[in-house]
Coordinates of C-alpha atoms in Angstrom, one line a residue:
Chain A
M214 CA -0.1 0.5 -0.1
V215 CA 2.7 2.3 1.1
E216 CA 4.6 1.1 -2.1
E217 CA 1.9 1.3 -4.6
F218 CA 1.1 5.1 -3.0
R219 CA 4.9 5.8 -3.4
V220 CA 4.8 5.1 -6.8
V221 CA 2.0 7.4 -7.8
L222 CA 2.9 9.9 -5.9
L223 CA 6.1 9.9 -7.4
V224 CA 4.5 9.8 -11.2
F225 CA 2.0 12.6 -10.3
L226 CA 5.6 15.1 -9.5
S227 CA 7.6 13.7 -12.7
T228 CA 4.4 13.8 -15.2
V229 CA 4.6 17.7 -13.8
L230 CA 8.3 19.1 -13.6
V231 CA 10.7 16.4 -15.8
N232 CA 8.7 14.7 -18.0
N233 CA 6.3 18.7 -18.7
F234 CA 4.2 17.5 -21.3
I235 CA 4.6 20.9 -23.2
L236 CA 8.2 22.3 -22.1
V237 CA 9.9 18.5 -22.7
K238 CA 7.5 16.4 -24.9
F239 CA 6.3 19.1 -27.5
L240 CA 2.3 17.9 -26.5
G241 CA 0.0 20.5 -26.8
I242 CA 2.1 22.8 -28.6
C243 CA -0.6 24.8 -30.4
P244 CA -2.8 26.4 -27.0
F245 CA 0.5 26.8 -25.3
L246 CA 1.2 29.7 -27.7
G247 CA -2.3 30.5 -29.2
V248 CA -3.8 30.8 -25.4
S249 CA -0.8 32.2 -23.4
K250 CA -1.4 36.0 -23.6
Q251 CA -2.7 37.0 -20.1
V252 CA -2.4 34.5 -17.1
E253 CA -6.3 34.6 -16.9
T254 CA -7.4 33.3 -19.8
A255 CA -4.0 30.4 -19.4
F256 CA -5.8 29.5 -15.9
S257 CA -8.6 29.7 -17.6
M258 CA -7.5 27.0 -20.9
G259 CA -5.7 25.4 -17.6
L260 CA -7.5 24.4 -15.7
A261 CA -10.7 23.3 -18.7
T262 CA -7.8 20.9 -19.8
T263 CA -6.8 19.5 -16.8
F264 CA -10.5 18.6 -16.0
V265 CA -10.2 16.9 -19.9
M266 CA -7.3 14.4 -19.4
T267 CA -8.2 13.6 -16.3
L268 CA -11.8 12.0 -17.2
T269 CA -10.1 11.1 -20.5
A270 CA -7.1 9.2 -18.5
A271 CA -9.9 7.7 -16.4
A272 CA -12.3 6.8 -20.0
T273 CA -9.5 5.5 -21.9
W274 CA -8.3 3.3 -19.8
L275 CA -11.1 1.6 -19.7
I276 CA -11.7 1.1 -23.0
N277 CA -8.5 0.0 -24.1
T278 CA -8.3 -2.3 -21.5
Y279 CA -11.8 -4.2 -21.3
I280 CA -12.2 -3.5 -25.1
L281 CA -9.5 -2.8 -27.3
V282 CA -6.7 -5.4 -24.9
A283 CA -10.4 -7.8 -24.6
F284 CA -11.2 -8.6 -27.8
N285 CA -7.6 -8.0 -29.4
L286 CA -9.0 -5.3 -31.4
P287 CA -5.4 -2.8 -31.4
F288 CA -6.4 -1.3 -34.7
L289 CA -9.1 0.6 -33.3
R290 CA -7.0 2.5 -30.5
Y291 CA -6.6 5.7 -32.8
V292 CA -10.5 5.7 -34.6
S293 CA -11.5 5.2 -30.2
F294 CA -9.3 6.8 -28.2
I295 CA -10.3 10.5 -31.0
I296 CA -14.4 9.7 -30.7
V297 CA -14.0 9.2 -26.9
I298 CA -12.1 12.9 -26.3
A299 CA -14.0 14.4 -28.8
S300 CA -17.9 12.7 -27.1
L301 CA -16.2 13.5 -23.6
V302 CA -15.3 16.7 -24.0
Q303 CA -19.2 17.9 -26.1
F304 CA -20.5 16.1 -22.8
V305 CA -18.0 18.0 -20.8
E306 CA -19.0 21.7 -21.8
M307 CA -23.1 20.2 -22.1
F308 CA -22.7 19.5 -18.8
I309 CA -20.8 22.7 -17.2
R310 CA -23.5 24.7 -19.7
K311 CA -26.1 23.0 -18.1
S312 CA -25.6 23.1 -14.5
S313 CA -22.5 26.1 -13.7
P314 CA -23.4 29.8 -15.9
V315 CA -20.6 31.3 -14.4
L316 CA -17.7 28.4 -15.1
Y317 CA -18.8 27.6 -18.6
K318 CA -18.9 31.3 -19.4
A319 CA -14.8 31.0 -18.0
L320 CA -13.8 27.8 -19.8
G321 CA -17.0 27.8 -23.2
I322 CA -15.3 29.3 -25.3
F323 CA -12.2 26.5 -24.6
L324 CA -14.0 23.4 -24.8
P325 CA -14.0 22.8 -28.0
L326 CA -10.2 23.4 -28.7
I327 CA -9.4 21.2 -27.1
T328 CA -10.9 17.1 -28.7
T329 CA -8.1 18.6 -31.5
N330 CA -5.7 19.2 -28.5
C331 CA -2.9 16.8 -29.0
A332 CA -1.4 16.6 -24.8
I333 CA -5.4 15.1 -25.0
L334 CA -4.6 12.4 -27.2
G335 CA -0.6 11.7 -26.4
L336 CA -1.8 11.5 -22.9
A337 CA -4.3 9.0 -24.2
L338 CA -2.2 6.9 -26.2
L339 CA 1.1 7.0 -23.5
I340 CA -1.0 5.5 -20.9
P341 CA -0.9 1.7 -22.7
L342 CA 2.9 2.8 -23.5
N343 CA 3.4 2.3 -19.9
G344 CA 1.7 0.4 -19.0
Y345 CA -0.2 2.3 -16.1
N346 CA -3.1 0.7 -13.9
F347 CA -6.4 2.4 -13.3
I348 CA -5.3 4.7 -10.4
T349 CA -2.0 5.4 -11.9
S350 CA -3.3 7.0 -15.0
V351 CA -5.8 8.9 -13.4
V352 CA -2.8 10.4 -11.4
F353 CA -0.8 10.6 -14.7
G354 CA -4.4 12.6 -16.6
L355 CA -4.0 15.5 -13.4
G356 CA 0.2 15.1 -13.5
A357 CA -0.3 16.4 -16.8
G358 CA -2.8 18.5 -17.3
I359 CA -1.2 20.5 -13.8
G360 CA 1.8 20.1 -15.4
F361 CA 0.5 21.6 -18.5
T362 CA -1.5 24.5 -16.8
L363 CA 2.2 25.4 -15.2
A364 CA 4.0 25.6 -18.5
I365 CA 0.5 28.2 -19.9
V366 CA 0.2 30.6 -16.8
L367 CA 4.1 30.6 -16.7
M368 CA 4.1 31.7 -19.8
A369 CA 1.7 34.4 -20.0
G370 CA 3.2 36.1 -17.3
L371 CA 6.4 36.2 -19.0
R372 CA 3.7 37.3 -22.1
E373 CA 1.8 39.9 -19.9
K374 CA 5.9 41.6 -18.7
L375 CA 7.4 41.3 -22.8
E376 CA 3.9 43.6 -23.4
F377 CA 6.3 46.1 -21.7
G378 CA 9.3 45.4 -23.8
D379 CA 11.5 46.6 -27.1
V380 CA 11.1 43.6 -29.3
P381 CA 12.8 43.8 -32.2
E382 CA 9.6 44.1 -34.8
V383 CA 10.1 40.9 -36.8
L384 CA 10.2 38.8 -33.7
K385 CA 7.3 40.3 -32.3
G386 CA 4.4 37.1 -32.1
V387 CA 5.3 33.5 -32.0
P388 CA 8.8 34.2 -32.6
I389 CA 9.5 35.5 -29.9
T390 CA 6.9 33.6 -27.4
L391 CA 8.9 30.3 -29.3
I392 CA 12.4 31.5 -28.3
L393 CA 10.5 32.4 -24.6
A394 CA 9.4 28.2 -24.3
G395 CA 12.8 27.5 -25.6
L396 CA 14.4 29.2 -21.9
M397 CA 11.9 28.4 -20.1
A398 CA 12.6 24.3 -21.6
M399 CA 16.0 24.6 -20.6
A400 CA 15.2 25.7 -16.9
F401 CA 12.7 22.6 -16.3
M402 CA 16.1 20.7 -17.9
G403 CA 17.0 21.2 -14.8
F404 CA 14.3 19.3 -13.5
S405 CA 16.1 16.2 -14.9
G406 CA 17.1 13.7 -12.7
L407 CA 15.3 14.6 -9.9
I408 CA 13.1 11.2 -9.5
S409 CA 13.2 7.8 -9.9
I410 CA 10.5 6.0 -10.2
Chain B
M225 CA -7.6 25.0 -66.1
L226 CA -3.9 23.9 -65.0
K227 CA -3.0 27.5 -64.2
K228 CA -4.7 27.4 -61.2
L229 CA -4.1 24.0 -59.8
F230 CA -0.4 25.2 -59.9
V231 CA -2.1 28.0 -57.9
D232 CA -3.2 25.5 -55.5
F233 CA -0.5 24.2 -56.0
K234 CA 2.1 26.6 -55.3
N235 CA 0.2 28.7 -52.1
G236 CA 1.3 25.7 -49.3
L237 CA 5.4 26.3 -50.4
W238 CA 5.3 29.7 -49.3
R239 CA 1.8 32.2 -49.2
E240 CA 0.3 30.0 -46.9
N241 CA 2.8 27.4 -45.4
P242 CA 1.4 25.8 -42.8
I243 CA 4.4 25.9 -40.1
I244 CA 6.0 29.3 -41.3
V245 CA 3.2 31.1 -41.7
L246 CA -0.4 29.7 -40.5
V247 CA 1.9 28.6 -37.6
I248 CA -0.6 24.9 -36.9
G249 CA 1.1 21.7 -37.2
M250 CA 3.9 23.0 -34.3
C251 CA 3.9 19.9 -31.2
P252 CA 5.9 17.9 -34.8
T253 CA 7.6 20.5 -35.5
L254 CA 9.2 20.7 -32.9
A255 CA 9.1 16.9 -31.7
V256 CA 10.7 15.0 -34.0
T257 CA 13.4 17.5 -36.1
N258 CA 16.2 16.3 -33.9
T259 CA 17.9 14.4 -37.3
V260 CA 17.1 15.2 -40.8
E261 CA 15.6 11.6 -41.4
N262 CA 13.3 12.0 -38.8
G263 CA 12.0 15.0 -40.2
L264 CA 11.4 13.8 -43.8
A265 CA 10.2 10.3 -42.6
M266 CA 7.4 12.9 -41.2
G267 CA 7.1 14.7 -43.8
I268 CA 6.0 12.0 -45.9
A269 CA 4.1 10.6 -43.0
T270 CA 1.9 13.3 -42.6
S271 CA 2.0 14.6 -46.9
F272 CA 0.5 11.0 -47.8
V273 CA -2.4 11.8 -44.6
L274 CA -3.3 15.0 -45.8
L275 CA -3.6 14.1 -49.4
S276 CA -5.3 10.9 -49.1
S277 CA -8.0 12.0 -46.1
E278 CA -8.4 15.6 -49.3
I279 CA -8.2 12.7 -52.1
V280 CA -11.7 10.8 -49.6
I281 CA -13.4 14.0 -48.3
S282 CA -13.6 16.2 -51.3
T283 CA -15.5 12.9 -53.0
F284 CA -17.8 12.3 -51.2
K285 CA -18.4 15.9 -49.6
N286 CA -21.7 16.0 -50.7
Y287 CA -22.3 13.3 -49.1
I288 CA -21.7 14.1 -45.4
P289 CA -23.9 16.1 -43.7
N290 CA -23.3 19.4 -42.5
N291 CA -23.6 18.4 -38.4
V292 CA -21.0 15.5 -38.0
R293 CA -18.9 17.3 -40.7
I294 CA -15.9 17.3 -37.9
P295 CA -16.0 13.7 -36.9
S296 CA -16.5 12.0 -40.0
F297 CA -13.6 14.7 -41.0
I298 CA -11.7 13.1 -38.0
L299 CA -12.8 9.0 -38.6
I300 CA -11.4 9.9 -41.8
I301 CA -7.9 11.0 -41.1
A302 CA -7.8 8.4 -38.5
T303 CA -8.4 5.5 -40.2
F304 CA -5.5 7.1 -42.5
V305 CA -3.7 7.5 -39.9
T306 CA -3.8 3.5 -38.5
F307 CA -3.0 3.0 -41.8
T308 CA -0.2 4.8 -42.4
D309 CA 1.4 3.7 -38.7
Y310 CA 1.0 -0.1 -39.4
F311 CA 2.5 0.4 -42.5
L312 CA 5.6 2.1 -41.5
K313 CA 5.7 -0.7 -38.4
A314 CA 5.2 -3.4 -40.4
F315 CA 7.9 -2.2 -43.5
F316 CA 10.5 0.5 -42.5
P317 CA 10.1 -0.7 -38.4
D318 CA 13.2 2.4 -37.6
I319 CA 12.2 5.0 -38.3
A320 CA 8.4 4.7 -37.2
A321 CA 10.2 3.3 -33.9
S322 CA 12.3 6.7 -33.8
L323 CA 8.8 9.1 -34.8
S324 CA 6.8 6.9 -31.9
L325 CA 3.7 9.0 -30.7
F326 CA 3.8 11.1 -32.9
I327 CA 3.0 9.9 -35.9
P328 CA -0.7 8.6 -34.1
L329 CA -0.6 11.7 -33.7
I330 CA -1.2 12.8 -36.9
V331 CA -4.7 13.1 -36.4
V332 CA -4.7 16.1 -34.0
N333 CA -2.7 17.9 -36.1
C334 CA -4.1 20.8 -37.0
L335 CA -3.3 20.8 -40.2
I336 CA -5.0 17.9 -41.3
L337 CA -8.1 18.9 -40.1
G338 CA -8.3 22.7 -40.7
R339 CA -7.7 21.3 -45.1
Q340 CA -10.7 19.8 -44.9
E341 CA -12.7 22.3 -43.0
A342 CA -10.7 24.9 -45.5
F343 CA -10.5 23.7 -48.9
A344 CA -11.1 19.8 -49.2
S345 CA -15.1 20.4 -48.0
K346 CA -15.9 22.6 -50.7
N347 CA -13.3 22.4 -53.7
P348 CA -13.2 19.1 -56.4
T349 CA -11.4 16.5 -56.2
H350 CA -8.3 17.6 -58.9
R351 CA -8.2 20.9 -56.8
A352 CA -7.8 19.1 -54.0
I353 CA -5.5 17.3 -54.6
A354 CA -3.1 20.2 -56.1
D355 CA -4.1 22.0 -52.6
A356 CA -2.2 18.5 -50.5
L357 CA 0.5 18.2 -52.1
G358 CA 1.2 22.2 -51.6
M359 CA 0.4 22.3 -48.3
G360 CA 2.2 18.7 -48.3
L361 CA 5.7 20.2 -49.4
G362 CA 5.2 23.4 -47.3
F363 CA 5.3 21.2 -44.6
T364 CA 8.1 19.2 -44.8
W365 CA 10.3 21.6 -46.7
V366 CA 10.3 23.9 -43.6
L367 CA 10.4 20.5 -41.3
V368 CA 13.7 19.5 -43.7
L369 CA 15.3 22.7 -43.6
L370 CA 14.2 22.7 -39.1
S371 CA 15.9 19.2 -39.0
A372 CA 19.4 20.2 -41.1
V373 CA 19.9 22.8 -39.3
R374 CA 19.7 21.0 -36.0
E375 CA 21.4 17.6 -36.8
L376 CA 24.4 20.6 -38.1
L377 CA 24.4 22.3 -35.0
G378 CA 23.5 19.9 -32.3
M379 CA 25.4 16.8 -33.7
G380 CA 28.2 17.6 -36.2
S381 CA 26.2 15.4 -39.0
I382 CA 23.6 15.1 -41.8
F383 CA 21.4 12.3 -42.5
G384 CA 23.9 10.5 -39.6
I385 CA 27.3 10.9 -42.5
E386 CA 29.5 13.9 -40.2
I387 CA 30.0 17.0 -41.6
L388 CA 31.3 19.1 -39.3
G389 CA 34.8 16.7 -38.8
S390 CA 35.9 16.0 -35.6
W391 CA 37.3 19.1 -34.5
Y392 CA 33.1 20.9 -34.5
Q393 CA 32.3 20.4 -30.4
P394 CA 29.0 20.0 -31.2
M395 CA 25.6 22.2 -29.5
V396 CA 24.4 19.0 -27.5
I397 CA 21.1 22.2 -27.0
M398 CA 20.0 21.8 -30.6
V399 CA 19.2 18.5 -30.9
L400 CA 17.1 18.7 -26.6
P401 CA 14.0 20.3 -26.8
A402 CA 15.2 24.2 -25.6
G403 CA 17.3 23.9 -29.2
A404 CA 13.3 22.8 -31.3
F405 CA 11.9 25.7 -29.5
I406 CA 15.2 28.3 -29.9
S407 CA 15.7 27.4 -33.5
L408 CA 12.3 27.6 -34.8
G409 CA 11.9 31.0 -33.4
I410 CA 14.5 32.6 -35.2
L411 CA 13.9 30.7 -38.5
V412 CA 10.1 32.2 -38.0
G413 CA 11.7 35.8 -37.8
L414 CA 14.1 35.2 -40.2
M415 CA 11.0 34.7 -42.6
N416 CA 9.3 37.5 -41.3
Y417 CA 12.5 40.0 -42.3
L418 CA 12.4 38.1 -45.4
K419 CA 8.6 39.3 -46.7
R420 CA 9.2 42.2 -44.9
R421 CA 12.5 42.4 -47.5
G422 CA 10.3 41.6 -50.4
N423 CA 7.3 44.5 -49.3
Chain C
M257 CA -36.0 16.9 -36.8
D258 CA -36.3 13.0 -36.7
T259 CA -34.7 12.4 -40.0
K260 CA -31.9 14.4 -39.0
I261 CA -30.6 12.9 -36.1
S262 CA -30.9 9.0 -37.9
K263 CA -29.3 10.4 -40.3
L264 CA -26.3 12.0 -39.2
I265 CA -26.0 8.4 -36.6
L266 CA -26.0 6.7 -40.1
T267 CA -23.8 8.2 -41.3
L268 CA -21.3 7.9 -38.7
T269 CA -22.1 5.1 -38.7
V270 CA -21.6 4.1 -42.1
I271 CA -17.6 6.4 -41.8
G272 CA -17.8 3.8 -39.1
I273 CA -18.3 0.8 -40.2
I274 CA -16.0 1.3 -43.7
S275 CA -13.2 2.8 -41.5
A276 CA -13.2 -0.8 -38.5
I277 CA -13.3 -3.6 -41.6
A278 CA -10.6 -1.4 -44.2
L279 CA -8.5 -1.6 -40.6
S280 CA -8.9 -5.2 -40.0
F281 CA -7.2 -5.9 -43.7
V282 CA -4.9 -3.8 -42.7
Y283 CA -4.0 -5.4 -39.5
Q284 CA -4.3 -8.4 -40.7
W285 CA -1.8 -6.9 -43.8
T286 CA 1.1 -5.5 -41.5
T287 CA 0.4 -7.5 -38.2
P288 CA 3.5 -11.1 -39.1
Y289 CA 5.7 -8.1 -40.9
I290 CA 6.0 -6.5 -37.4
E291 CA 6.1 -9.3 -35.2
Q292 CA 8.6 -11.4 -37.6
H293 CA 10.9 -7.9 -37.1
Q294 CA 10.4 -8.0 -33.2
M295 CA 11.2 -11.2 -33.2
E296 CA 14.7 -10.5 -35.4
A297 CA 15.5 -7.5 -32.6
R298 CA 15.0 -9.8 -30.2
E299 CA 16.9 -12.4 -31.8
E300 CA 19.9 -10.0 -32.6
A301 CA 19.5 -8.8 -28.0
L302 CA 19.9 -11.9 -27.3
R303 CA 23.9 -12.8 -30.3
D304 CA 24.6 -9.5 -28.6
V305 CA 24.3 -10.7 -25.0
I306 CA 25.4 -15.2 -25.2
P307 CA 27.8 -14.8 -27.9
K308 CA 28.4 -18.0 -28.6
A309 CA 25.3 -19.9 -28.4
Q310 CA 23.3 -21.4 -31.1
E311 CA 20.0 -22.0 -29.8
Y312 CA 18.1 -20.0 -27.8
E313 CA 15.1 -20.6 -25.5
E314 CA 12.1 -18.7 -23.7
V315 CA 11.9 -19.9 -20.5
E316 CA 9.6 -18.6 -17.4
K317 CA 11.0 -18.9 -13.8
E318 CA 9.9 -17.8 -10.7
G319 CA 7.0 -15.0 -12.8
Q320 CA 10.7 -14.0 -14.4
I321 CA 10.8 -14.5 -18.6
F322 CA 14.5 -15.4 -18.8
F323 CA 16.5 -16.2 -22.2
E324 CA 18.9 -19.2 -21.9
G325 CA 21.4 -19.9 -24.8
Y326 CA 22.6 -23.8 -26.1
N327 CA 25.9 -24.3 -27.3
S328 CA 25.7 -27.2 -30.4
G329 CA 26.3 -29.2 -27.5
G330 CA 23.2 -28.4 -25.8
N331 CA 24.5 -26.7 -23.8
R332 CA 23.2 -24.1 -21.5
T333 CA 26.5 -21.4 -22.3
G334 CA 24.0 -18.2 -20.7
V335 CA 21.0 -16.6 -18.7
A336 CA 20.2 -13.5 -20.3
M337 CA 16.9 -11.7 -18.8
I338 CA 14.9 -7.9 -19.8
A339 CA 15.7 -6.1 -16.9
S340 CA 13.8 -2.3 -16.4
G341 CA 14.9 0.8 -14.0
P342 CA 14.8 4.2 -13.8
G343 CA 17.4 6.4 -16.0
Y344 CA 17.9 10.4 -16.4
Q345 CA 14.7 11.2 -18.3
N346 CA 12.6 7.5 -18.3
I347 CA 12.8 3.6 -18.3
I348 CA 15.6 2.6 -19.2
E349 CA 14.9 -0.9 -20.3
L350 CA 18.0 -3.6 -21.3
M351 CA 19.0 -6.8 -21.8
V352 CA 22.0 -8.0 -19.7
G353 CA 23.8 -11.5 -20.7
V354 CA 25.6 -14.1 -18.0
N355 CA 28.2 -16.9 -18.0
L356 CA 27.2 -18.9 -15.3
N357 CA 30.0 -21.1 -15.0
S358 CA 32.8 -18.0 -15.2
Q359 CA 30.4 -15.6 -13.1
K360 CA 30.9 -12.6 -15.9
V361 CA 28.7 -10.8 -18.2
Y362 CA 28.6 -11.8 -21.2
G363 CA 27.6 -7.7 -22.3
I364 CA 24.6 -5.9 -22.3
K365 CA 21.8 -4.0 -24.8
I366 CA 20.3 -1.1 -24.6
L367 CA 16.9 -1.6 -26.5
T368 CA 14.9 1.4 -24.9
H369 CA 15.1 4.6 -23.8
E370 CA 14.9 8.1 -23.1
E371 CA 18.5 9.5 -22.5
T372 CA 19.7 13.0 -23.6
P373 CA 20.9 12.8 -27.4
G374 CA 24.2 13.3 -27.4
L375 CA 25.2 12.9 -23.8
G376 CA 23.4 9.8 -22.4
A377 CA 22.1 8.4 -24.8
R378 CA 25.6 7.5 -25.7
I379 CA 25.0 4.2 -23.0
T380 CA 23.8 2.7 -26.3
G381 CA 27.4 2.9 -27.9
D382 CA 29.8 0.6 -28.0
D383 CA 32.4 2.2 -25.4
Y384 CA 30.4 2.5 -22.4
K385 CA 28.9 -1.0 -23.2
E386 CA 32.7 -2.2 -23.6
N387 CA 32.7 -1.6 -19.3
Y388 CA 30.6 -4.2 -19.1
I389 CA 32.1 -7.0 -21.4
D390 CA 33.3 -9.9 -19.3
K391 CA 32.9 -8.2 -15.7
P392 CA 32.8 -10.4 -12.4
F393 CA 29.5 -10.4 -11.1
G394 CA 29.4 -7.7 -7.3
D395 CA 28.6 -4.2 -6.7
Y396 CA 30.0 -1.4 -9.5
N397 CA 30.9 1.1 -9.3
V398 CA 31.5 4.2 -11.0
V399 CA 34.2 6.1 -12.0
K400 CA 34.7 9.3 -13.6
R401 CA 38.3 8.3 -14.7
E402 CA 39.9 4.7 -16.5
P403 CA 38.8 1.8 -14.5
Q404 CA 41.2 0.4 -12.5
S405 CA 39.9 -2.4 -10.7
E406 CA 37.7 -5.1 -11.9
L407 CA 34.4 -3.9 -10.7
E408 CA 34.7 -0.1 -11.8
V409 CA 32.4 1.3 -15.0
E410 CA 34.0 4.7 -16.5
A411 CA 30.8 6.9 -16.4
I412 CA 30.5 8.9 -19.2
A413 CA 31.6 12.7 -19.2
G414 CA 28.3 14.8 -19.1
A415 CA 26.6 11.7 -17.6
T416 CA 27.1 10.0 -15.1
I417 CA 23.3 9.6 -13.7
S418 CA 22.4 7.3 -16.3
S419 CA 26.0 5.6 -16.3
K420 CA 25.2 4.8 -12.8
S421 CA 21.0 4.2 -13.7
V422 CA 22.7 1.9 -16.6
A423 CA 25.8 -0.1 -13.6
K424 CA 22.5 -0.2 -10.8
I425 CA 20.0 -2.0 -14.1
V426 CA 22.7 -5.0 -14.6
E427 CA 23.8 -5.0 -10.9
N428 CA 20.2 -6.1 -10.2
A429 CA 19.4 -8.7 -13.1
I430 CA 22.6 -10.4 -12.4
E431 CA 21.2 -10.9 -8.2
Q432 CA 17.9 -11.8 -10.5
I433 CA 19.7 -14.6 -12.7
Q434 CA 22.0 -16.0 -8.9
D435 CA 18.4 -16.5 -7.1
V436 CA 16.8 -18.3 -9.7
Y437 CA 19.7 -20.3 -11.3
G438 CA 21.8 -20.7 -8.1
G439 CA 25.6 -19.9 -7.9
G440 CA 26.4 -22.0 -10.3
A441 CA 26.1 -23.6 -14.2

């Protein structure tokens, strides 16, 4: 029990810091570049993504274990995962719209974007590859979401400050954001070797 | 007629280049450009999926109801991606191993879905083919250029063949994630500069 | 409205069915090739880590898979296993082959890893792997200079953690093989 808890905790920390989805694994770059102009919107995007990631981890683990592996249908993995993710996002959107208009106002516009966020499909595909059990998978999804939120919020903070900086005209927008991301990736390299599973 | 097709084709190469102008499909652009071989293979795989799904979708577009347009497109794309994945695993196992996760992730490459939405679902098949070839080639040449720069500076080689000799101390950072971000940033900046001069 | 919804569902179902059928053909067509590659890769790894054997056999002992190599006379010349452990970035998986008679390692082969290209990734290079050829069993000491005793392993410059990780995995694997097979032949 204690040993299991330790493994789960390490998976969590390693996904948030050492193997950060955006800065180390290059998953979810599009929203990272597109929705990182303001801290507030970046945070909402991160929250919505974390929510969907945790649910996706649970749903795809169940489908993979009880349908794809049980009936030996590995060739339907990509097709079924993307359907699950798309329907899940749709469902979450409907649910939030009905139950909490305030939350819907904050997250609503980001939800459709999440379907084509490659971090979500990447997460779903990494779980069978890593051979995690159900609980570890859910924690992995949560950790990936928090790591995503951390990176996108930090980037938004930098870009807000950058508004006052004197950036050369040709580097404005995407180029300077990419270069900043490079510097952040270097900083995150400091976490490598921090945790051994 | 041919001239019009050529315009569709040329569009993706420069004026609406998916990576440096539209800035889409960034994940594979950054992740697999650590060697020229990977960059080229990824470009070809993506182009193949783009071409085949544009052909299918532009041919059958009138049978697909508008409301389920996007889910249908994603299904079709995912099918071609699965095909590509198994094909590479069976006949090019080394390439499949080094691209690993990024082959299935072609499914959610915004470039593919974006072109179906913006072009294939509105135009006849022959124009869709021209568009797919142009966009695919436009995507591929940027990947190859970026991976050539990164492999040369990061390992002193191109296509795994030593170019710079033993005097060169490789800048390992170039093949790491940080180098990917920085070199793509500089590349996009450089393209902005060239475009500005052109105007 | 009803007809409309049914048409939507019908469209998606038709696409789904066509895609599933097409993919099941692709799967059947490619699977033999993929399995052959996997077998070849394992054979190749086994040839690397138990060099003198003619034939290899997969055996399960105490819930763990081992590979035994036999020479042309039918005598067992070595035992190998696949072992894994944490590296610098992620899990490193490798194969270790040992000679139980002389209590020495034949060699190692790295199967999968995600170490830093150009630094930690050099654990797959011959310079590092040579460290383990004919290494006696025991606790290895990773050093940053030429090895002076038999139990020392020379680290890769700039990748001490990767080097230590591999040494640790090899140590553990040898212990496991010895536990199951005992000390002798």
